[in-house]
Amino acid sequence: PEGVVMYYSNVQELANKINQILKDETLRARLQLKARRYIESRYDWTKIAKMMETTYRKALQMVDHFEQE
């Protein structure tokens, strides 16, 4: 698996997984690296700016459409 897998409703399992991550330096480092790569691949400023520009353009098109009616 890509990370630590567990059932969300099992509190004891959550505690065990947290302890596992705290005790296992290699696992912790791997999870940190994967988390950073995941965030950087999806949330860099260039991508965010392009998404915002697309959203604004669509909003402007909608305004233009309603003003023409």
PDB file of N, CA, C and O in Angstrom:
ATOM      1  N   PRO A   1       0.820  -1.213   0.000  1.00  0.00           N
ATOM      2  CA  PRO A   1       0.000   0.000   0.000  1.00  0.00           C
ATOM      3  C   PRO A   1       0.853   1.262   0.000  1.00  0.00           C
ATOM      4  O   PRO A   1       2.020   1.242   0.355  1.00  0.00           O
ATOM      5  N   GLU A   2       0.233   2.359  -0.394  1.00  0.00           N
ATOM      6  CA  GLU A   2       0.922   3.647  -0.462  1.00  0.00           C
ATOM      7  C   GLU A   2       1.164   4.261   0.910  1.00  0.00           C
ATOM      8  O   GLU A   2       1.987   5.118   1.078  1.00  0.00           O
ATOM      9  N   GLY A   3       0.398   3.874   1.886  1.00  0.00           N
ATOM     10  CA  GLY A   3       0.525   4.467   3.216  1.00  0.00           C
ATOM     11  C   GLY A   3       0.189   3.438   4.270  1.00  0.00           C
ATOM     12  O   GLY A   3       0.419   2.259   4.089  1.00  0.00           O
ATOM     13  N   VAL A   4      -0.385   3.896   5.354  1.00  0.00           N
ATOM     14  CA  VAL A   4      -0.797   3.017   6.436  1.00  0.00           C
ATOM     15  C   VAL A   4      -2.291   2.767   6.263  1.00  0.00           C
ATOM     16  O   VAL A   4      -3.081   3.701   6.216  1.00  0.00           O
ATOM     17  N   VAL A   5      -2.683   1.502   6.182  1.00  0.00           N
ATOM     18  CA  VAL A   5      -4.072   1.142   5.958  1.00  0.00           C
ATOM     19  C   VAL A   5      -4.696   0.676   7.270  1.00  0.00           C
ATOM     20  O   VAL A   5      -4.078  -0.084   8.020  1.00  0.00           O
ATOM     21  N   MET A   6      -5.922   1.161   7.531  1.00  0.00           N
ATOM     22  CA  MET A   6      -6.620   0.776   8.750  1.00  0.00           C
ATOM     23  C   MET A   6      -8.104   1.069   8.601  1.00  0.00           C
ATOM     24  O   MET A   6      -8.511   1.779   7.693  1.00  0.00           O
ATOM     25  N   TYR A   7      -8.897   0.522   9.500  1.00  0.00           N
ATOM     26  CA  TYR A   7     -10.325   0.835   9.541  1.00  0.00           C
ATOM     27  C   TYR A   7     -10.515   2.124  10.318  1.00  0.00           C
ATOM     28  O   TYR A   7      -9.977   2.290  11.415  1.00  0.00           O
ATOM     29  N   TYR A   8     -11.284   3.049   9.767  1.00  0.00           N
ATOM     30  CA  TYR A   8     -11.442   4.368  10.377  1.00  0.00           C
ATOM     31  C   TYR A   8     -12.177   4.324  11.704  1.00  0.00           C
ATOM     32  O   TYR A   8     -12.018   5.219  12.526  1.00  0.00           O
ATOM     33  N   SER A   9     -12.983   3.320  11.953  1.00  0.00           N
ATOM     34  CA  SER A   9     -13.776   3.288  13.184  1.00  0.00           C
ATOM     35  C   SER A   9     -13.094   2.539  14.333  1.00  0.00           C
ATOM     36  O   SER A   9     -13.640   2.461  15.418  1.00  0.00           O
ATOM     37  N   ASN A  10     -11.908   2.011  14.107  1.00  0.00           N
ATOM     38  CA  ASN A  10     -11.225   1.221  15.128  1.00  0.00           C
ATOM     39  C   ASN A  10     -10.180   2.092  15.829  1.00  0.00           C
ATOM     40  O   ASN A  10      -9.075   2.288  15.332  1.00  0.00           O
ATOM     41  N   VAL A  11     -10.526   2.593  17.000  1.00  0.00           N
ATOM     42  CA  VAL A  11      -9.660   3.518  17.733  1.00  0.00           C
ATOM     43  C   VAL A  11      -8.369   2.846  18.166  1.00  0.00           C
ATOM     44  O   VAL A  11      -7.289   3.444  18.085  1.00  0.00           O
ATOM     45  N   GLN A  12      -8.447   1.607  18.584  1.00  0.00           N
ATOM     46  CA  GLN A  12      -7.246   0.892  19.021  1.00  0.00           C
ATOM     47  C   GLN A  12      -6.284   0.691  17.862  1.00  0.00           C
ATOM     48  O   GLN A  12      -5.080   0.843  18.008  1.00  0.00           O
ATOM     49  N   GLU A  13      -6.821   0.377  16.702  1.00  0.00           N
ATOM     50  CA  GLU A  13      -5.971   0.210  15.525  1.00  0.00           C
ATOM     51  C   GLU A  13      -5.299   1.528  15.154  1.00  0.00           C
ATOM     52  O   GLU A  13      -4.122   1.547  14.788  1.00  0.00           O
ATOM     53  N   LEU A  14      -6.035   2.634  15.262  1.00  0.00           N
ATOM     54  CA  LEU A  14      -5.455   3.950  15.011  1.00  0.00           C
ATOM     55  C   LEU A  14      -4.284   4.203  15.954  1.00  0.00           C
ATOM     56  O   LEU A  14      -3.208   4.614  15.524  1.00  0.00           O
ATOM     57  N   ALA A  15      -4.485   3.928  17.234  1.00  0.00           N
ATOM     58  CA  ALA A  15      -3.412   4.121  18.220  1.00  0.00           C
ATOM     59  C   ALA A  15      -2.210   3.244  17.885  1.00  0.00           C
ATOM     60  O   ALA A  15      -1.059   3.699  17.969  1.00  0.00           O
ATOM     61  N   ASN A  16      -2.456   2.005  17.481  1.00  0.00           N
ATOM     62  CA  ASN A  16      -1.356   1.094  17.123  1.00  0.00           C
ATOM     63  C   ASN A  16      -0.591   1.600  15.910  1.00  0.00           C
ATOM     64  O   ASN A  16       0.648   1.544  15.869  1.00  0.00           O
ATOM     65  N   LYS A  17      -1.307   2.109  14.907  1.00  0.00           N
ATOM     66  CA  LYS A  17      -0.645   2.623  13.696  1.00  0.00           C
ATOM     67  C   LYS A  17       0.173   3.877  14.008  1.00  0.00           C
ATOM     68  O   LYS A  17       1.278   4.053  13.499  1.00  0.00           O
ATOM     69  N   ILE A  18      -0.364   4.741  14.860  1.00  0.00           N
ATOM     70  CA  ILE A  18       0.390   5.943  15.261  1.00  0.00           C
ATOM     71  C   ILE A  18       1.673   5.535  15.965  1.00  0.00           C
ATOM     72  O   ILE A  18       2.757   6.068  15.671  1.00  0.00           O
ATOM     73  N   ASN A  19       1.572   4.584  16.880  1.00  0.00           N
ATOM     74  CA  ASN A  19       2.769   4.099  17.576  1.00  0.00           C
ATOM     75  C   ASN A  19       3.763   3.476  16.607  1.00  0.00           C
ATOM     76  O   ASN A  19       4.973   3.672  16.729  1.00  0.00           O
ATOM     77  N   GLN A  20       3.247   2.719  15.632  1.00  0.00           N
ATOM     78  CA  GLN A  20       4.124   2.107  14.622  1.00  0.00           C
ATOM     79  C   GLN A  20       4.898   3.183  13.862  1.00  0.00           C
ATOM     80  O   GLN A  20       6.114   3.062  13.665  1.00  0.00           O
ATOM     81  N   ILE A  21       4.216   4.234  13.458  1.00  0.00           N
ATOM     82  CA  ILE A  21       4.860   5.325  12.715  1.00  0.00           C
ATOM     83  C   ILE A  21       5.881   6.041  13.593  1.00  0.00           C
ATOM     84  O   ILE A  21       6.980   6.380  13.142  1.00  0.00           O
ATOM     85  N   LEU A  22       5.538   6.273  14.847  1.00  0.00           N
ATOM     86  CA  LEU A  22       6.459   6.958  15.758  1.00  0.00           C
ATOM     87  C   LEU A  22       7.712   6.139  16.025  1.00  0.00           C
ATOM     88  O   LEU A  22       8.809   6.690  16.154  1.00  0.00           O
ATOM     89  N   LYS A  23       7.577   4.828  16.092  1.00  0.00           N
ATOM     90  CA  LYS A  23       8.712   3.957  16.422  1.00  0.00           C
ATOM     91  C   LYS A  23       9.578   3.611  15.218  1.00  0.00           C
ATOM     92  O   LYS A  23      10.769   3.364  15.367  1.00  0.00           O
ATOM     93  N   ASP A  24       8.985   3.582  14.026  1.00  0.00           N
ATOM     94  CA  ASP A  24       9.696   3.134  12.827  1.00  0.00           C
ATOM     95  C   ASP A  24      10.159   4.340  12.013  1.00  0.00           C
ATOM     96  O   ASP A  24       9.409   4.922  11.235  1.00  0.00           O
ATOM     97  N   GLU A  25      11.428   4.696  12.182  1.00  0.00           N
ATOM     98  CA  GLU A  25      11.981   5.875  11.523  1.00  0.00           C
ATOM     99  C   GLU A  25      11.946   5.755  10.000  1.00  0.00           C
ATOM    100  O   GLU A  25      11.665   6.728   9.297  1.00  0.00           O
ATOM    101  N   THR A  26      12.202   4.564   9.481  1.00  0.00           N
ATOM    102  CA  THR A  26      12.198   4.347   8.038  1.00  0.00           C
ATOM    103  C   THR A  26      10.797   4.523   7.471  1.00  0.00           C
ATOM    104  O   THR A  26      10.603   5.194   6.450  1.00  0.00           O
ATOM    105  N   LEU A  27       9.811   3.936   8.122  1.00  0.00           N
ATOM    106  CA  LEU A  27       8.415   4.089   7.697  1.00  0.00           C
ATOM    107  C   LEU A  27       8.001   5.548   7.746  1.00  0.00           C
ATOM    108  O   LEU A  27       7.388   6.060   6.812  1.00  0.00           O
ATOM    109  N   ARG A  28       8.347   6.221   8.835  1.00  0.00           N
ATOM    110  CA  ARG A  28       7.993   7.635   8.997  1.00  0.00           C
ATOM    111  C   ARG A  28       8.599   8.483   7.887  1.00  0.00           C
ATOM    112  O   ARG A  28       7.917   9.313   7.275  1.00  0.00           O
ATOM    113  N   ALA A  29       9.859   8.254   7.578  1.00  0.00           N
ATOM    114  CA  ALA A  29      10.526   9.023   6.519  1.00  0.00           C
ATOM    115  C   ALA A  29       9.875   8.755   5.163  1.00  0.00           C
ATOM    116  O   ALA A  29       9.676   9.675   4.364  1.00  0.00           O
ATOM    117  N   ARG A  30       9.529   7.486   4.900  1.00  0.00           N
ATOM    118  CA  ARG A  30       8.892   7.141   3.629  1.00  0.00           C
ATOM    119  C   ARG A  30       7.520   7.806   3.508  1.00  0.00           C
ATOM    120  O   ARG A  30       7.179   8.360   2.459  1.00  0.00           O
ATOM    121  N   LEU A  31       6.741   7.785   4.582  1.00  0.00           N
ATOM    122  CA  LEU A  31       5.419   8.418   4.556  1.00  0.00           C
ATOM    123  C   LEU A  31       5.535   9.931   4.375  1.00  0.00           C
ATOM    124  O   LEU A  31       4.752  10.535   3.634  1.00  0.00           O
ATOM    125  N   GLN A  32       6.513  10.542   5.026  1.00  0.00           N
ATOM    126  CA  GLN A  32       6.717  11.986   4.879  1.00  0.00           C
ATOM    127  C   GLN A  32       7.053  12.341   3.441  1.00  0.00           C
ATOM    128  O   GLN A  32       6.507  13.301   2.879  1.00  0.00           O
ATOM    129  N   LEU A  33       7.941  11.577   2.835  1.00  0.00           N
ATOM    130  CA  LEU A  33       8.351  11.831   1.454  1.00  0.00           C
ATOM    131  C   LEU A  33       7.175  11.662   0.493  1.00  0.00           C
ATOM    132  O   LEU A  33       6.938  12.503  -0.377  1.00  0.00           O
ATOM    133  N   LYS A  34       6.419  10.586   0.664  1.00  0.00           N
ATOM    134  CA  LYS A  34       5.271  10.348  -0.210  1.00  0.00           C
ATOM    135  C   LYS A  34       4.217  11.437  -0.038  1.00  0.00           C
ATOM    136  O   LYS A  34       3.612  11.887  -1.012  1.00  0.00           O
ATOM    137  N   ALA A  35       3.988  11.869   1.194  1.00  0.00           N
ATOM    138  CA  ALA A  35       3.008  12.920   1.444  1.00  0.00           C
ATOM    139  C   ALA A  35       3.436  14.225   0.783  1.00  0.00           C
ATOM    140  O   ALA A  35       2.632  14.920   0.159  1.00  0.00           O
ATOM    141  N   ARG A  36       4.710  14.547   0.905  1.00  0.00           N
ATOM    142  CA  ARG A  36       5.217  15.779   0.287  1.00  0.00           C
ATOM    143  C   ARG A  36       5.084  15.729  -1.229  1.00  0.00           C
ATOM    144  O   ARG A  36       4.640  16.684  -1.855  1.00  0.00           O
ATOM    145  N   ARG A  37       5.452  14.599  -1.817  1.00  0.00           N
ATOM    146  CA  ARG A  37       5.338  14.452  -3.278  1.00  0.00           C
ATOM    147  C   ARG A  37       3.882  14.550  -3.728  1.00  0.00           C
ATOM    148  O   ARG A  37       3.589  15.142  -4.768  1.00  0.00           O
ATOM    149  N   TYR A  38       2.980  13.954  -2.964  1.00  0.00           N
ATOM    150  CA  TYR A  38       1.558  14.001  -3.295  1.00  0.00           C
ATOM    151  C   TYR A  38       1.062  15.445  -3.312  1.00  0.00           C
ATOM    152  O   TYR A  38       0.414  15.881  -4.265  1.00  0.00           O
ATOM    153  N   ILE A  39       1.368  16.183  -2.280  1.00  0.00           N
ATOM    154  CA  ILE A  39       0.918  17.574  -2.172  1.00  0.00           C
ATOM    155  C   ILE A  39       1.548  18.419  -3.271  1.00  0.00           C
ATOM    156  O   ILE A  39       0.868  19.200  -3.942  1.00  0.00           O
ATOM    157  N   GLU A  40       2.845  18.286  -3.471  1.00  0.00           N
ATOM    158  CA  GLU A  40       3.531  19.093  -4.479  1.00  0.00           C
ATOM    159  C   GLU A  40       3.018  18.800  -5.888  1.00  0.00           C
ATOM    160  O   GLU A  40       2.962  19.696  -6.733  1.00  0.00           O
ATOM    161  N   SER A  41       2.628  17.554  -6.147  1.00  0.00           N
ATOM    162  CA  SER A  41       2.153  17.207  -7.490  1.00  0.00           C
ATOM    163  C   SER A  41       0.755  17.741  -7.764  1.00  0.00           C
ATOM    164  O   SER A  41       0.346  17.864  -8.910  1.00  0.00           O
ATOM    165  N   ARG A  42       0.013  18.059  -6.728  1.00  0.00           N
ATOM    166  CA  ARG A  42      -1.369  18.494  -6.917  1.00  0.00           C
ATOM    167  C   ARG A  42      -1.624  19.949  -6.569  1.00  0.00           C
ATOM    168  O   ARG A  42      -2.609  20.517  -7.005  1.00  0.00           O
ATOM    169  N   TYR A  43      -0.763  20.536  -5.801  1.00  0.00           N
ATOM    170  CA  TYR A  43      -1.067  21.868  -5.284  1.00  0.00           C
ATOM    171  C   TYR A  43       0.055  22.886  -5.477  1.00  0.00           C
ATOM    172  O   TYR A  43       0.294  23.702  -4.621  1.00  0.00           O
ATOM    173  N   ASP A  44       0.745  22.820  -6.616  1.00  0.00           N
ATOM    174  CA  ASP A  44       1.754  23.858  -6.839  1.00  0.00           C
ATOM    175  C   ASP A  44       1.068  25.127  -7.350  1.00  0.00           C
ATOM    176  O   ASP A  44      -0.047  25.103  -7.859  1.00  0.00           O
ATOM    177  N   TRP A  45       1.722  26.263  -7.183  1.00  0.00           N
ATOM    178  CA  TRP A  45       1.105  27.556  -7.489  1.00  0.00           C
ATOM    179  C   TRP A  45       0.770  27.722  -8.959  1.00  0.00           C
ATOM    180  O   TRP A  45      -0.203  28.379  -9.310  1.00  0.00           O
ATOM    181  N   THR A  46       1.536  27.122  -9.843  1.00  0.00           N
ATOM    182  CA  THR A  46       1.239  27.213 -11.270  1.00  0.00           C
ATOM    183  C   THR A  46      -0.099  26.551 -11.578  1.00  0.00           C
ATOM    184  O   THR A  46      -0.937  27.113 -12.289  1.00  0.00           O
ATOM    185  N   LYS A  47      -0.311  25.359 -11.038  1.00  0.00           N
ATOM    186  CA  LYS A  47      -1.576  24.655 -11.258  1.00  0.00           C
ATOM    187  C   LYS A  47      -2.738  25.408 -10.625  1.00  0.00           C
ATOM    188  O   LYS A  47      -3.818  25.503 -11.213  1.00  0.00           O
ATOM    189  N   ILE A  48      -2.538  25.914  -9.430  1.00  0.00           N
ATOM    190  CA  ILE A  48      -3.594  26.661  -8.750  1.00  0.00           C
ATOM    191  C   ILE A  48      -3.962  27.906  -9.557  1.00  0.00           C
ATOM    192  O   ILE A  48      -5.143  28.210  -9.744  1.00  0.00           O
ATOM    193  N   ALA A  49      -2.956  28.625 -10.057  1.00  0.00           N
ATOM    194  CA  ALA A  49      -3.216  29.832 -10.854  1.00  0.00           C
ATOM    195  C   ALA A  49      -3.991  29.490 -12.124  1.00  0.00           C
ATOM    196  O   ALA A  49      -4.934  30.201 -12.499  1.00  0.00           O
ATOM    197  N   LYS A  50      -3.637  28.402 -12.789  1.00  0.00           N
ATOM    198  CA  LYS A  50      -4.351  27.998 -14.003  1.00  0.00           C
ATOM    199  C   LYS A  50      -5.795  27.628 -13.695  1.00  0.00           C
ATOM    200  O   LYS A  50      -6.707  27.979 -14.446  1.00  0.00           O
ATOM    201  N   MET A  51      -6.017  26.926 -12.592  1.00  0.00           N
ATOM    202  CA  MET A  51      -7.385  26.566 -12.211  1.00  0.00           C
ATOM    203  C   MET A  51      -8.201  27.815 -11.895  1.00  0.00           C
ATOM    204  O   MET A  51      -9.365  27.921 -12.295  1.00  0.00           O
ATOM    205  N   MET A  52      -7.600  28.772 -11.206  1.00  0.00           N
ATOM    206  CA  MET A  52      -8.312  30.010 -10.882  1.00  0.00           C
ATOM    207  C   MET A  52      -8.625  30.797 -12.152  1.00  0.00           C
ATOM    208  O   MET A  52      -9.723  31.338 -12.301  1.00  0.00           O
ATOM    209  N   GLU A  53      -7.674  30.862 -13.066  1.00  0.00           N
ATOM    210  CA  GLU A  53      -7.900  31.582 -14.321  1.00  0.00           C
ATOM    211  C   GLU A  53      -9.053  30.951 -15.095  1.00  0.00           C
ATOM    212  O   GLU A  53      -9.937  31.656 -15.602  1.00  0.00           O
ATOM    213  N   THR A  54      -9.071  29.636 -15.161  1.00  0.00           N
ATOM    214  CA  THR A  54     -10.157  28.934 -15.848  1.00  0.00           C
ATOM    215  C   THR A  54     -11.500  29.237 -15.188  1.00  0.00           C
ATOM    216  O   THR A  54     -12.498  29.504 -15.870  1.00  0.00           O
ATOM    217  N   THR A  55     -11.531  29.224 -13.875  1.00  0.00           N
ATOM    218  CA  THR A  55     -12.766  29.509 -13.141  1.00  0.00           C
ATOM    219  C   THR A  55     -13.242  30.933 -13.407  1.00  0.00           C
ATOM    220  O   THR A  55     -14.436  31.164 -13.660  1.00  0.00           O
ATOM    221  N   TYR A  56     -12.333  31.901 -13.370  1.00  0.00           N
ATOM    222  CA  TYR A  56     -12.700  33.295 -13.644  1.00  0.00           C
ATOM    223  C   TYR A  56     -13.206  33.470 -15.069  1.00  0.00           C
ATOM    224  O   TYR A  56     -14.177  34.183 -15.316  1.00  0.00           O
ATOM    225  N   ARG A  57     -12.563  32.806 -16.027  1.00  0.00           N
ATOM    226  CA  ARG A  57     -13.002  32.917 -17.423  1.00  0.00           C
ATOM    227  C   ARG A  57     -14.423  32.364 -17.596  1.00  0.00           C
ATOM    228  O   ARG A  57     -15.253  32.957 -18.285  1.00  0.00           O
ATOM    229  N   LYS A  58     -14.689  31.245 -16.948  1.00  0.00           N
ATOM    230  CA  LYS A  58     -16.038  30.669 -17.019  1.00  0.00           C
ATOM    231  C   LYS A  58     -17.055  31.601 -16.377  1.00  0.00           C
ATOM    232  O   LYS A  58     -18.168  31.767 -16.894  1.00  0.00           O
ATOM    233  N   ALA A  59     -16.688  32.194 -15.250  1.00  0.00           N
ATOM    234  CA  ALA A  59     -17.595  33.129 -14.572  1.00  0.00           C
ATOM    235  C   ALA A  59     -17.876  34.338 -15.459  1.00  0.00           C
ATOM    236  O   ALA A  59     -19.021  34.789 -15.569  1.00  0.00           O
ATOM    237  N   LEU A  60     -16.842  34.862 -16.116  1.00  0.00           N
ATOM    238  CA  LEU A  60     -17.031  36.002 -17.014  1.00  0.00           C
ATOM    239  C   LEU A  60     -17.914  35.640 -18.205  1.00  0.00           C
ATOM    240  O   LEU A  60     -18.739  36.444 -18.643  1.00  0.00           O
ATOM    241  N   GLN A  61     -17.751  34.437 -18.730  1.00  0.00           N
ATOM    242  CA  GLN A  61     -18.598  33.993 -19.828  1.00  0.00           C
ATOM    243  C   GLN A  61     -20.056  33.916 -19.389  1.00  0.00           C
ATOM    244  O   GLN A  61     -20.956  34.287 -20.138  1.00  0.00           O
ATOM    245  N   MET A  62     -20.290  33.469 -18.169  1.00  0.00           N
ATOM    246  CA  MET A  62     -21.655  33.395 -17.658  1.00  0.00           C
ATOM    247  C   MET A  62     -22.251  34.786 -17.502  1.00  0.00           C
ATOM    248  O   MET A  62     -23.404  35.032 -17.841  1.00  0.00           O
ATOM    249  N   VAL A  63     -21.450  35.727 -17.010  1.00  0.00           N
ATOM    250  CA  VAL A  63     -21.913  37.110 -16.865  1.00  0.00           C
ATOM    251  C   VAL A  63     -22.258  37.687 -18.233  1.00  0.00           C
ATOM    252  O   VAL A  63     -23.316  38.294 -18.407  1.00  0.00           O
ATOM    253  N   ASP A  64     -21.380  37.487 -19.201  1.00  0.00           N
ATOM    254  CA  ASP A  64     -21.640  37.967 -20.560  1.00  0.00           C
ATOM    255  C   ASP A  64     -22.918  37.369 -21.108  1.00  0.00           C
ATOM    256  O   ASP A  64     -23.716  38.057 -21.737  1.00  0.00           O
ATOM    257  N   HIS A  65     -23.120  36.095 -20.875  1.00  0.00           N
ATOM    258  CA  HIS A  65     -24.317  35.409 -21.367  1.00  0.00           C
ATOM    259  C   HIS A  65     -25.579  36.026 -20.761  1.00  0.00           C
ATOM    260  O   HIS A  65     -26.556  36.294 -21.477  1.00  0.00           O
ATOM    261  N   PHE A  66     -25.583  36.276 -19.469  1.00  0.00           N
ATOM    262  CA  PHE A  66     -26.766  36.834 -18.822  1.00  0.00           C
ATOM    263  C   PHE A  66     -26.994  38.316 -19.192  1.00  0.00           C
ATOM    264  O   PHE A  66     -28.125  38.766 -19.246  1.00  0.00           O
ATOM    265  N   GLU A  67     -25.926  39.036 -19.463  1.00  0.00           N
ATOM    266  CA  GLU A  67     -26.077  40.448 -19.860  1.00  0.00           C
ATOM    267  C   GLU A  67     -26.659  40.564 -21.273  1.00  0.00           C
ATOM    268  O   GLU A  67     -27.306  41.548 -21.583  1.00  0.00           O
ATOM    269  N   GLN A  68     -26.419  39.555 -22.103  1.00  0.00           N
ATOM    270  CA  GLN A  68     -26.934  39.585 -23.478  1.00  0.00           C
ATOM    271  C   GLN A  68     -28.416  39.226 -23.541  1.00  0.00           C
ATOM    272  O   GLN A  68     -29.058  39.491 -24.539  1.00  0.00           O
ATOM    273  N   GLU A  69     -28.951  38.652 -22.513  1.00  0.00           N
ATOM    274  CA  GLU A  69     -30.375  38.261 -22.524  1.00  0.00           C
ATOM    275  C   GLU A  69     -31.270  39.435 -22.286  1.00  0.00           C
ATOM    276  O   GLU A  69     -31.061  40.403 -21.734  1.00  0.00           O
TER     277      GLU A  69
END
